[in-house]
PDB file of N, CA and C in Angstrom:
ATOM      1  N   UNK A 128     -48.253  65.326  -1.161  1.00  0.00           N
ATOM      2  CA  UNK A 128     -48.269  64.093  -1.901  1.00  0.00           C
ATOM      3  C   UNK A 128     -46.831  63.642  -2.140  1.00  0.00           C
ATOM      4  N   UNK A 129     -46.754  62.168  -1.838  1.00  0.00           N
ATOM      5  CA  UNK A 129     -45.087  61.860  -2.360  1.00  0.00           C
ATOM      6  C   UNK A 129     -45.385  61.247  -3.611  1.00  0.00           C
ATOM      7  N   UNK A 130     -44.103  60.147  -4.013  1.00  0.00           N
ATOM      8  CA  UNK A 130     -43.943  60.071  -5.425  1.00  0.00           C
ATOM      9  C   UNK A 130     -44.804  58.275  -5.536  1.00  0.00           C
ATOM     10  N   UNK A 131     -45.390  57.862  -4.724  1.00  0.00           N
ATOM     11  CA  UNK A 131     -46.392  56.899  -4.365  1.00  0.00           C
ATOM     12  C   UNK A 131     -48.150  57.024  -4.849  1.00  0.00           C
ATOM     13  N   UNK A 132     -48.146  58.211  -4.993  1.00  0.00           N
ATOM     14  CA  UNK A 132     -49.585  58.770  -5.191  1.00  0.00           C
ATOM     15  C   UNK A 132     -50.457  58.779  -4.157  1.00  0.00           C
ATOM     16  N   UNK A 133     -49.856  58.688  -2.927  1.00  0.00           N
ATOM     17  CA  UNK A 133     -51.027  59.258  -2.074  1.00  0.00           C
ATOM     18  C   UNK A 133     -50.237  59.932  -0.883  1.00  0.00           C
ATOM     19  N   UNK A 134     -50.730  60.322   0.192  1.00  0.00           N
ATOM     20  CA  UNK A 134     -49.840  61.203   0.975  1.00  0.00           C
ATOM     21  C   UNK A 134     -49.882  60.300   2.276  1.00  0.00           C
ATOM     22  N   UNK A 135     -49.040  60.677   2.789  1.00  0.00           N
ATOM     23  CA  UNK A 135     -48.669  60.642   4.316  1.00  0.00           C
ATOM     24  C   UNK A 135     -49.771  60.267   5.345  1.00  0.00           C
ATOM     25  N   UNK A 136     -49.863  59.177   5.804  1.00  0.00           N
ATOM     26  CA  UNK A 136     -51.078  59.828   6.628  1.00  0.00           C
ATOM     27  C   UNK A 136     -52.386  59.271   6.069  1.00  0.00           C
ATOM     28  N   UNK A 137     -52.628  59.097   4.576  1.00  0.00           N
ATOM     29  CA  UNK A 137     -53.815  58.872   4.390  1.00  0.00           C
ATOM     30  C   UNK A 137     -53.866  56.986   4.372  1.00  0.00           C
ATOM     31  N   UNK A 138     -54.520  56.388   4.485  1.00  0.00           N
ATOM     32  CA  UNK A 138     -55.275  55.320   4.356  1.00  0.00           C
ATOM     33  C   UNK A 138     -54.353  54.328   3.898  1.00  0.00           C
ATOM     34  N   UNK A 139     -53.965  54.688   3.276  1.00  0.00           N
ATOM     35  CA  UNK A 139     -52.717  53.706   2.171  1.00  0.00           C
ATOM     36  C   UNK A 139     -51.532  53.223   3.240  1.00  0.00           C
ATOM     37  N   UNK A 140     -51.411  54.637   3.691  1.00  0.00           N
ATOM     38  CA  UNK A 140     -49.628  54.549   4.586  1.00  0.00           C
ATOM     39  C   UNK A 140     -49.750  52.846   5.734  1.00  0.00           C
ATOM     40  N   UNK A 141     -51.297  52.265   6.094  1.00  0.00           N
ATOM     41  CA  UNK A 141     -50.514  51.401   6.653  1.00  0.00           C
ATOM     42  C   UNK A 141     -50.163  49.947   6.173  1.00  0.00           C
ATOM     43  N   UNK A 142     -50.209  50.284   4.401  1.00  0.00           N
ATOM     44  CA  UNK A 142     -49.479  49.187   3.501  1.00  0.00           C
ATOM     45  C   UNK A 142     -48.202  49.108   3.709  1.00  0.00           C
ATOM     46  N   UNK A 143     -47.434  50.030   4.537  1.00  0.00           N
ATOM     47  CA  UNK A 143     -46.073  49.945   4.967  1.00  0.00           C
ATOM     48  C   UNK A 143     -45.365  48.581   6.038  1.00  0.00           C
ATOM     49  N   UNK A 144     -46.182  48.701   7.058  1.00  0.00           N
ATOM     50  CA  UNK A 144     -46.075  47.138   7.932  1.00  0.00           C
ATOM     51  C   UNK A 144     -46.877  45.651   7.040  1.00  0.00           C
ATOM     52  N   UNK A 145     -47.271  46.240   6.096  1.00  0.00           N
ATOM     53  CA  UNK A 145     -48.071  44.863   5.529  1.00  0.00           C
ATOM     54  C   UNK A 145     -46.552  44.794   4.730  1.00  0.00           C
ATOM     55  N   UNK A 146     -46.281  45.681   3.721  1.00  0.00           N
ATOM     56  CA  UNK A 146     -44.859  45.442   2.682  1.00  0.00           C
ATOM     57  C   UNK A 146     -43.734  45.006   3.469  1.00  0.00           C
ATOM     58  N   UNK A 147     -43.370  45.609   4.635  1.00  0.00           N
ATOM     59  CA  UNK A 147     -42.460  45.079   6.206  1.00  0.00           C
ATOM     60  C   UNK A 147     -42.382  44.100   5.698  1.00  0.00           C
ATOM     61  N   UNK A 148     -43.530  43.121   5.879  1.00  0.00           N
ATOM     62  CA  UNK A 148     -44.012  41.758   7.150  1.00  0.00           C
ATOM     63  C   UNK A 148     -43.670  40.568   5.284  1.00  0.00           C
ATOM     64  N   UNK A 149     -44.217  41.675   4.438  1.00  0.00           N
ATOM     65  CA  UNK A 149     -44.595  40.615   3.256  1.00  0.00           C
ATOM     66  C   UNK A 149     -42.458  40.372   3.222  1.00  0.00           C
ATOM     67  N   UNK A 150     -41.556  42.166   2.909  1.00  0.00           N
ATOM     68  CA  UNK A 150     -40.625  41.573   2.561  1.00  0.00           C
ATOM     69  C   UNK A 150     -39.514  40.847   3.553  1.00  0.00           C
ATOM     70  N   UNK A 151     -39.928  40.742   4.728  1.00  0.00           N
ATOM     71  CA  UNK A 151     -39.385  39.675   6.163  1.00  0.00           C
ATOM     72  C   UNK A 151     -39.533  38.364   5.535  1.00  0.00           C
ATOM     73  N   UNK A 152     -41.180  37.861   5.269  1.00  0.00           N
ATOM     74  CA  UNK A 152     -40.884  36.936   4.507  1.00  0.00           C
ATOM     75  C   UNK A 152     -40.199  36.081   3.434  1.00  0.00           C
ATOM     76  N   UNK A 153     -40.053  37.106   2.226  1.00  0.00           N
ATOM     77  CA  UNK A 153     -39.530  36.799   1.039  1.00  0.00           C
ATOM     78  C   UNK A 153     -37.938  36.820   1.651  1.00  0.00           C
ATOM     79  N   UNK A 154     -37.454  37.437   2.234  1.00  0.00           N
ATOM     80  CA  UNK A 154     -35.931  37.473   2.998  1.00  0.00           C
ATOM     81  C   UNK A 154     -35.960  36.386   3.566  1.00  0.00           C
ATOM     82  N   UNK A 155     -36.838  35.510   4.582  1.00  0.00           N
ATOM     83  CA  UNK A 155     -37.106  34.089   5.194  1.00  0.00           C
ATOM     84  C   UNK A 155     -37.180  32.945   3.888  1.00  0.00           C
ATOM     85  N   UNK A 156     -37.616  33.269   3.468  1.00  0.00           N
ATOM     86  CA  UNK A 156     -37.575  32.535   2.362  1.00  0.00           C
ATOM     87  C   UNK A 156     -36.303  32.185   1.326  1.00  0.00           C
ATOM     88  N   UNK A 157     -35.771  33.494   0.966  1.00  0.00           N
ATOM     89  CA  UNK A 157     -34.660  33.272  -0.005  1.00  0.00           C
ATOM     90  C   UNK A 157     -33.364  32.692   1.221  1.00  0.00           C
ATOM     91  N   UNK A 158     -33.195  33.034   2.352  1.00  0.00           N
ATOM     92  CA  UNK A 158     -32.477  32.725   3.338  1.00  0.00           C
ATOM     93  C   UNK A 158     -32.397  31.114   3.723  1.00  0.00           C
ATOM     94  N   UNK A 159     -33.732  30.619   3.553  1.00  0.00           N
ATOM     95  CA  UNK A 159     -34.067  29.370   3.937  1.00  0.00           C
ATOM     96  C   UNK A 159     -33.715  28.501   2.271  1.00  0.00           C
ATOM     97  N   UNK A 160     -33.688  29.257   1.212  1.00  0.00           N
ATOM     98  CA  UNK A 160     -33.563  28.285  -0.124  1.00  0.00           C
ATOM     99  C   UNK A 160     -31.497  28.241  -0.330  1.00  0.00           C
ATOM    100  N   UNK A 161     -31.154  29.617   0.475  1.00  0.00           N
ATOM    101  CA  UNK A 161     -29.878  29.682   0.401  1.00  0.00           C
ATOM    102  C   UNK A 161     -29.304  28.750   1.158  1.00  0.00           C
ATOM    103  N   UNK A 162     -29.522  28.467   2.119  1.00  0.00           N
ATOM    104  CA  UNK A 162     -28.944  27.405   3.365  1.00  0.00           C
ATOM    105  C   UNK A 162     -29.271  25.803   2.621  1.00  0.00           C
ATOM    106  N   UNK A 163     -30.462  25.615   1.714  1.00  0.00           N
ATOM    107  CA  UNK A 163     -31.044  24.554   1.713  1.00  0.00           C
ATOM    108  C   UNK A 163     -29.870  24.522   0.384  1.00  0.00           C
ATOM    109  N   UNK A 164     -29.744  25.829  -0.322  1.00  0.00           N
ATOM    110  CA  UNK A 164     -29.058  25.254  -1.220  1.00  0.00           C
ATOM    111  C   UNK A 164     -27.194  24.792  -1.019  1.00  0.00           C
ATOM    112  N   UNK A 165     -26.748  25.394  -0.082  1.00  0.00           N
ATOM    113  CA  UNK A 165     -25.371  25.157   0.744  1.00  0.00           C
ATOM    114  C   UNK A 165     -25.188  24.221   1.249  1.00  0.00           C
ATOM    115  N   UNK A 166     -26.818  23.491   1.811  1.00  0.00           N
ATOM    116  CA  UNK A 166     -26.628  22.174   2.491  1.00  0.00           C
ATOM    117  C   UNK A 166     -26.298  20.584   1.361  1.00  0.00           C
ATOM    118  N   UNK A 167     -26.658  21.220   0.229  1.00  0.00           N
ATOM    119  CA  UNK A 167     -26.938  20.541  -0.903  1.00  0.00           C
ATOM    120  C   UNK A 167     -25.020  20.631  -1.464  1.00  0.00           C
ATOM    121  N   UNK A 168     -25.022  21.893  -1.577  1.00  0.00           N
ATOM    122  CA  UNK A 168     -23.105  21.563  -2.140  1.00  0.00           C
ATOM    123  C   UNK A 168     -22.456  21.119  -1.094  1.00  0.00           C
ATOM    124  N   UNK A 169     -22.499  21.666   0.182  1.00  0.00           N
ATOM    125  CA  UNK A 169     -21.434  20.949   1.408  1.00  0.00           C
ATOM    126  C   UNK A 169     -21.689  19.091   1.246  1.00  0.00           C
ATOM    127  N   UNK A 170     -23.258  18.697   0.953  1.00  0.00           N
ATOM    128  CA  UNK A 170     -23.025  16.751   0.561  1.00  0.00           C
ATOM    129  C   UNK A 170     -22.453  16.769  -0.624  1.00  0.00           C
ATOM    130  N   UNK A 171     -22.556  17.466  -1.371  1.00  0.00           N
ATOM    131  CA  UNK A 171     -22.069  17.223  -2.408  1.00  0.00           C
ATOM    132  C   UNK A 171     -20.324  16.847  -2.745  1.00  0.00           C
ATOM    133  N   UNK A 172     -20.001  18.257  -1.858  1.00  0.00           N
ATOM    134  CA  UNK A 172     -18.722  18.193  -1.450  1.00  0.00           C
ATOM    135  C   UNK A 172     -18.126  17.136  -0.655  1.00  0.00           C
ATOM    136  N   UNK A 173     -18.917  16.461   0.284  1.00  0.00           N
ATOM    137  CA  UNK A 173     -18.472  15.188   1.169  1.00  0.00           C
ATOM    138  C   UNK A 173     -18.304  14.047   0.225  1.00  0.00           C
ATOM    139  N   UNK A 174     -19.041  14.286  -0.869  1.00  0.00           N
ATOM    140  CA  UNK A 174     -19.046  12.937  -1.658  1.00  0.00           C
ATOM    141  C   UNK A 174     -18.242  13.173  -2.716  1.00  0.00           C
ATOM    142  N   UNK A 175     -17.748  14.138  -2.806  1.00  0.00           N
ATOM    143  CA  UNK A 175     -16.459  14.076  -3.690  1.00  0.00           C
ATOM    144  C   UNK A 175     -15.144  13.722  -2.746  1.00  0.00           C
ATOM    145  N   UNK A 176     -15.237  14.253  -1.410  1.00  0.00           N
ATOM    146  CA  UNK A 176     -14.298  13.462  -0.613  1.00  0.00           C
ATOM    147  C   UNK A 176     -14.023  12.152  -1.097  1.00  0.00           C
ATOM    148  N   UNK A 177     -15.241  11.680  -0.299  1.00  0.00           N
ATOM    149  CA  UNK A 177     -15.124  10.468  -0.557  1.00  0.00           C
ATOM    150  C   UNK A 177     -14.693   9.635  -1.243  1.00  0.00           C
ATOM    151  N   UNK A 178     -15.258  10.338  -2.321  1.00  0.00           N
ATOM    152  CA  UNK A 178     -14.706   9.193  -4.149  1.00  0.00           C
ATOM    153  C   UNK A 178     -13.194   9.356  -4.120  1.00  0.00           C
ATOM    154  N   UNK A 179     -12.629  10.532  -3.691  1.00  0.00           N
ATOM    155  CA  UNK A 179     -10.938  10.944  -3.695  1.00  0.00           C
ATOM    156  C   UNK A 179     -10.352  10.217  -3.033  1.00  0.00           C
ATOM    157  N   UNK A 180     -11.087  10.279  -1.739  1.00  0.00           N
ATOM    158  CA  UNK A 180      -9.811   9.005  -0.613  1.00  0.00           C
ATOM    159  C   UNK A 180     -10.433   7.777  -1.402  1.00  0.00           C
ATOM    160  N   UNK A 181     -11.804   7.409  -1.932  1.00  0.00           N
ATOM    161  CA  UNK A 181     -11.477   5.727  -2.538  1.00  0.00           C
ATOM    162  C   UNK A 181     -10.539   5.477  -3.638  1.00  0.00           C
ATOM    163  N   UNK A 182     -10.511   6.755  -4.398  1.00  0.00           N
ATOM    164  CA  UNK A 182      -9.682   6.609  -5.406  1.00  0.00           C
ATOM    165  C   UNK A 182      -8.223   6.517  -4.700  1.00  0.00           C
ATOM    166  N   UNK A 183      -8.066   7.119  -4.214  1.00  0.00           N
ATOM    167  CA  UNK A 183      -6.809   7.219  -3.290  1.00  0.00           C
ATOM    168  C   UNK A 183      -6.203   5.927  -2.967  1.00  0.00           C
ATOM    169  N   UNK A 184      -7.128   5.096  -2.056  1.00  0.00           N
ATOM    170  CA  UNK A 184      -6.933   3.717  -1.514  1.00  0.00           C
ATOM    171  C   UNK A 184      -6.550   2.946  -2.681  1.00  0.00           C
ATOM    172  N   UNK A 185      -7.916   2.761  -3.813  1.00  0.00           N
ATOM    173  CA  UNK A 185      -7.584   2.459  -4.763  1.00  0.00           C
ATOM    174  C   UNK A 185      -6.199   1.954  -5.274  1.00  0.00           C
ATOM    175  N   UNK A 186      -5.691   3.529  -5.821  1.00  0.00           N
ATOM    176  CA  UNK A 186      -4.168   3.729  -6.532  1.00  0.00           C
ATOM    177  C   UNK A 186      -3.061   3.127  -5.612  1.00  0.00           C
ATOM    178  N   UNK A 187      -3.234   3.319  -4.067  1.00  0.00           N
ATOM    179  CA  UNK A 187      -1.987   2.594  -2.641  1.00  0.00           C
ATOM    180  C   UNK A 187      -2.102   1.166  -3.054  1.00  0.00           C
ATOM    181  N   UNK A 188      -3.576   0.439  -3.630  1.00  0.00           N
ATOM    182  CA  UNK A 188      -3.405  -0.552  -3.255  1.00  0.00           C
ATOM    183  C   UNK A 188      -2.940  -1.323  -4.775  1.00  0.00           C
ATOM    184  N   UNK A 189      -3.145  -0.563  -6.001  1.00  0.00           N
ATOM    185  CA  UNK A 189      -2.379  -0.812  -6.964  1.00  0.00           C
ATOM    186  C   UNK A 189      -0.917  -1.062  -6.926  1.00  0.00           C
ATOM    187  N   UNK A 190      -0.693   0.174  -6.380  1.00  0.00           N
ATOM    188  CA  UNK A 190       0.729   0.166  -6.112  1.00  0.00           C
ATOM    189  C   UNK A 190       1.692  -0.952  -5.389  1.00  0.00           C
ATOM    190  N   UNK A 191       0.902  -0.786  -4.523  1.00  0.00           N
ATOM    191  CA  UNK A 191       1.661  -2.294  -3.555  1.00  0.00           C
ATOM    192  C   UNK A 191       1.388  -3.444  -4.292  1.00  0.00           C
ATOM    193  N   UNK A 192       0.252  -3.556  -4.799  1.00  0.00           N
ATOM    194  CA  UNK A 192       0.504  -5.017  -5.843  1.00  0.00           C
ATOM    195  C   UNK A 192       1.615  -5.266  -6.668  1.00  0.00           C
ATOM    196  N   UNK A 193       1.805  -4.287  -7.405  1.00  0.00           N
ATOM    197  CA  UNK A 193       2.891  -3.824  -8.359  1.00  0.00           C
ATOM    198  C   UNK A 193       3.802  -4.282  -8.138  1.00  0.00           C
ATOM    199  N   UNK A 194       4.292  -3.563  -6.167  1.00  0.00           N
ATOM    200  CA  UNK A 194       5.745  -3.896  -5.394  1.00  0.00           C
ATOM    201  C   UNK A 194       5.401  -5.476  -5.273  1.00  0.00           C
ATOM    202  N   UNK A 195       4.782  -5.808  -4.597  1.00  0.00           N
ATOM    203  CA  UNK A 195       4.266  -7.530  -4.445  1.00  0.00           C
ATOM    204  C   UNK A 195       5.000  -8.009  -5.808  1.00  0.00           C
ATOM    205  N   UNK A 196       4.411  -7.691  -7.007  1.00  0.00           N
ATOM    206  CA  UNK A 196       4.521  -8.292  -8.062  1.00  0.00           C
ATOM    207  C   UNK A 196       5.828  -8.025  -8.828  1.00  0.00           C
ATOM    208  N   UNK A 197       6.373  -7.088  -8.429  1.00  0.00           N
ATOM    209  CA  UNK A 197       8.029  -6.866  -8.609  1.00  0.00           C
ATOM    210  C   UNK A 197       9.145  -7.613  -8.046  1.00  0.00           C
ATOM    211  N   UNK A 198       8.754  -7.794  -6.906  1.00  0.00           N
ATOM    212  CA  UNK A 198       9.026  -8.792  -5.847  1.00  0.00           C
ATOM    213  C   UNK A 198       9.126 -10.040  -5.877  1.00  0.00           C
ATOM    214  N   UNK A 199       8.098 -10.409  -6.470  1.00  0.00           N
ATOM    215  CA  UNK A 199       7.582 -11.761  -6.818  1.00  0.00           C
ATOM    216  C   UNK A 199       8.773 -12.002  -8.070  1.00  0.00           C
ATOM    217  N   UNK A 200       8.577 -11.550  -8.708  1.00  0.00           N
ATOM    218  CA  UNK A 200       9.044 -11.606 -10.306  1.00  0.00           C
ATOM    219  C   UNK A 200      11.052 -12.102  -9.804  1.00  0.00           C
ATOM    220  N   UNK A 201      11.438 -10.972  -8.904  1.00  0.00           N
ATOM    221  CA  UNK A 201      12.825 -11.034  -8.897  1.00  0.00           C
ATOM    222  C   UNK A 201      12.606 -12.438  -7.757  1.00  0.00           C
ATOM    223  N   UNK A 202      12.340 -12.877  -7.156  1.00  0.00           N
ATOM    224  CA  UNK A 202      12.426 -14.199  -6.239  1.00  0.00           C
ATOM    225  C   UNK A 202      12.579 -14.839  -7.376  1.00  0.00           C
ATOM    226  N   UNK A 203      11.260 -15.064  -8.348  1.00  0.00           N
ATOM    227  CA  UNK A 203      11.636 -16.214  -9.957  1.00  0.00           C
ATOM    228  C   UNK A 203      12.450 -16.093 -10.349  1.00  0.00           C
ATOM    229  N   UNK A 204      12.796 -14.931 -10.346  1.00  0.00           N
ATOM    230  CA  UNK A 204      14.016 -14.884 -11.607  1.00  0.00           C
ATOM    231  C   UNK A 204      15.273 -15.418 -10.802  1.00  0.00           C
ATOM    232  N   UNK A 205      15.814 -15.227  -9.575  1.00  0.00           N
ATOM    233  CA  UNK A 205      16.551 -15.932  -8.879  1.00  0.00           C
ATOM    234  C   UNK A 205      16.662 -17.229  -8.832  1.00  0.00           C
ATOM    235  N   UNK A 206      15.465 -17.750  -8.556  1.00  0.00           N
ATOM    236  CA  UNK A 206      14.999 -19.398  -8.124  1.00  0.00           C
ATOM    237  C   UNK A 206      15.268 -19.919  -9.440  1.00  0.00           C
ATOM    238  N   UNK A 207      15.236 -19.213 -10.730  1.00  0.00           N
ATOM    239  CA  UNK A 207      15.322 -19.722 -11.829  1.00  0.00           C
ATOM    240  C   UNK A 207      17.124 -19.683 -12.692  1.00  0.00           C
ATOM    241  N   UNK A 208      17.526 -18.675 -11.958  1.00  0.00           N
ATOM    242  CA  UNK A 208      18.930 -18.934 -11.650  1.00  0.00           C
ATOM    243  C   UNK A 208      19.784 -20.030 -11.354  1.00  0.00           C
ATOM    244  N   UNK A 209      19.098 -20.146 -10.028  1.00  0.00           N
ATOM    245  CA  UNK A 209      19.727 -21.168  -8.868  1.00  0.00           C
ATOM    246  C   UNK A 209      19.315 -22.618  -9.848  1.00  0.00           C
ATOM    247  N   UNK A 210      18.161 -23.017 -10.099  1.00  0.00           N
ATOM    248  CA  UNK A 210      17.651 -24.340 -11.114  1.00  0.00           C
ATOM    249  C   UNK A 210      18.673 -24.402 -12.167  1.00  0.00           C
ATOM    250  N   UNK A 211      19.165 -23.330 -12.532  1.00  0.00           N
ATOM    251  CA  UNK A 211      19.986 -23.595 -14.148  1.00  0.00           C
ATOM    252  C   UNK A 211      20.902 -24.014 -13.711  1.00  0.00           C
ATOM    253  N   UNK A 212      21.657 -22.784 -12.773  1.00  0.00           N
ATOM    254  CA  UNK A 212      23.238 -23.700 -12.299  1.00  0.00           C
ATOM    255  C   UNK A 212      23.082 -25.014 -11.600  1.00  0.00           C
ATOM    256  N   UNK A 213      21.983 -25.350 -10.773  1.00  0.00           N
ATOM    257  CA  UNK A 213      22.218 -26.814 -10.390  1.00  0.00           C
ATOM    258  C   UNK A 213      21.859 -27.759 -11.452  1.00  0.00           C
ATOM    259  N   UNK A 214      21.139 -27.355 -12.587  1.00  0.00           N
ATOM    260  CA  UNK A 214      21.397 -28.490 -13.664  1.00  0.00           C
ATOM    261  C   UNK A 214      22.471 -28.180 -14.398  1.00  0.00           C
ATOM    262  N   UNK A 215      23.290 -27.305 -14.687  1.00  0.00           N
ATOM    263  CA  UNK A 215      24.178 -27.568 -15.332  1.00  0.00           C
ATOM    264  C   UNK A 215      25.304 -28.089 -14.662  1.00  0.00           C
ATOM    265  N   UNK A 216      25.314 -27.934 -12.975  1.00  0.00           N
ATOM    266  CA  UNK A 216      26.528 -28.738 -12.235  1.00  0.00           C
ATOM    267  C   UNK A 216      25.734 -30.115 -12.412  1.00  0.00           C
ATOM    268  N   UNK A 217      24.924 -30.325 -12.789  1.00  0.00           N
ATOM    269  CA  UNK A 217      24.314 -31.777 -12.621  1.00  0.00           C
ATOM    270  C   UNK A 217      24.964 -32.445 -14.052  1.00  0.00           C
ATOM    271  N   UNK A 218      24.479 -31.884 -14.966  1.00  0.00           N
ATOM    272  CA  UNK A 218      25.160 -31.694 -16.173  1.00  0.00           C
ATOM    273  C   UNK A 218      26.729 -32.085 -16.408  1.00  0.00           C
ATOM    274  N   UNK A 219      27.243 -31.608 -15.681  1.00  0.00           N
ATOM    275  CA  UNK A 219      28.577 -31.474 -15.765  1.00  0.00           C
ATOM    276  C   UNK A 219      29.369 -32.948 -15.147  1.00  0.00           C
ATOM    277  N   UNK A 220      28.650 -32.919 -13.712  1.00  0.00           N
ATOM    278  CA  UNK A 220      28.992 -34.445 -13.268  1.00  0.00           C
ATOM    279  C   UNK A 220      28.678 -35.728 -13.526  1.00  0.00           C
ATOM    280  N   UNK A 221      27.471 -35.340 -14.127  1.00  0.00           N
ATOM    281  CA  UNK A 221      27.122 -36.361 -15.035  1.00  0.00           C
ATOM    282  C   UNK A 221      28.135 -37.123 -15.921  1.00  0.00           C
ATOM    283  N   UNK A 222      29.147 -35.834 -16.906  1.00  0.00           N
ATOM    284  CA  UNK A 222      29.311 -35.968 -18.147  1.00  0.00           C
ATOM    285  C   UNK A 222      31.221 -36.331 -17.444  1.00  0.00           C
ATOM    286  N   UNK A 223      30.915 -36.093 -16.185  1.00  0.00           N
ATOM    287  CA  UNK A 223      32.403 -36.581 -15.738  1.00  0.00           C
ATOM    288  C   UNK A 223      32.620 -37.612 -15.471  1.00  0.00           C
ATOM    289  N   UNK A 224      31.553 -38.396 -15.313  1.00  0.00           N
ATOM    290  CA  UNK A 224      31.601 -39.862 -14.670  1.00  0.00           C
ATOM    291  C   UNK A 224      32.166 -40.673 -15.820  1.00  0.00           C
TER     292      UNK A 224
END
């Protein structure tokens, strides 16, 4: 007798290919929920890509506005230069005549 309660040989022993076959399955199974669950973080993971490079684009395209708008700002401030001194030479010849 082993520690199963019945012996070797008798009647019982060919619950062994049934327990096999049952734990092949449950291994098919947890194998198939593991993959299903990997397939689930790897999208998951693509879609955090994703949001990163939009955020990404995002922030480049902030940025260059910024430069645009830095840009912009010093052209005015020039052009608004150039307007003062030609009214004040306007100014001036005016006040010479």
């Amino acid at each position: 007798m082993n520690d199963f309660g019945f012996e070797i040989g008798s009647g019982l022993s060919g619950n062994s290919d049934y327990m096999k076959t049952q734990d092949e399955k449950k291994r098919r199974t947890l194998m198939e929920e593991q993959y299903n669950f990997l397939q689930i973080q790897k999208s998951e993971i693509l879609a955090q890509q994703k949001y990163r490079e939009l955020h990404q684009k995002e922030i480049l395209a902030q940025q260059k506005y910024r430069e645009e708008q830095r840009k912009g700002g010093n052209f005015e401030k020039w052009l608004l230069i150039f307007n003062t001194l030609i009214a004040i030479a306007s100014l001036l010849v005016s006040l010479l005549k």
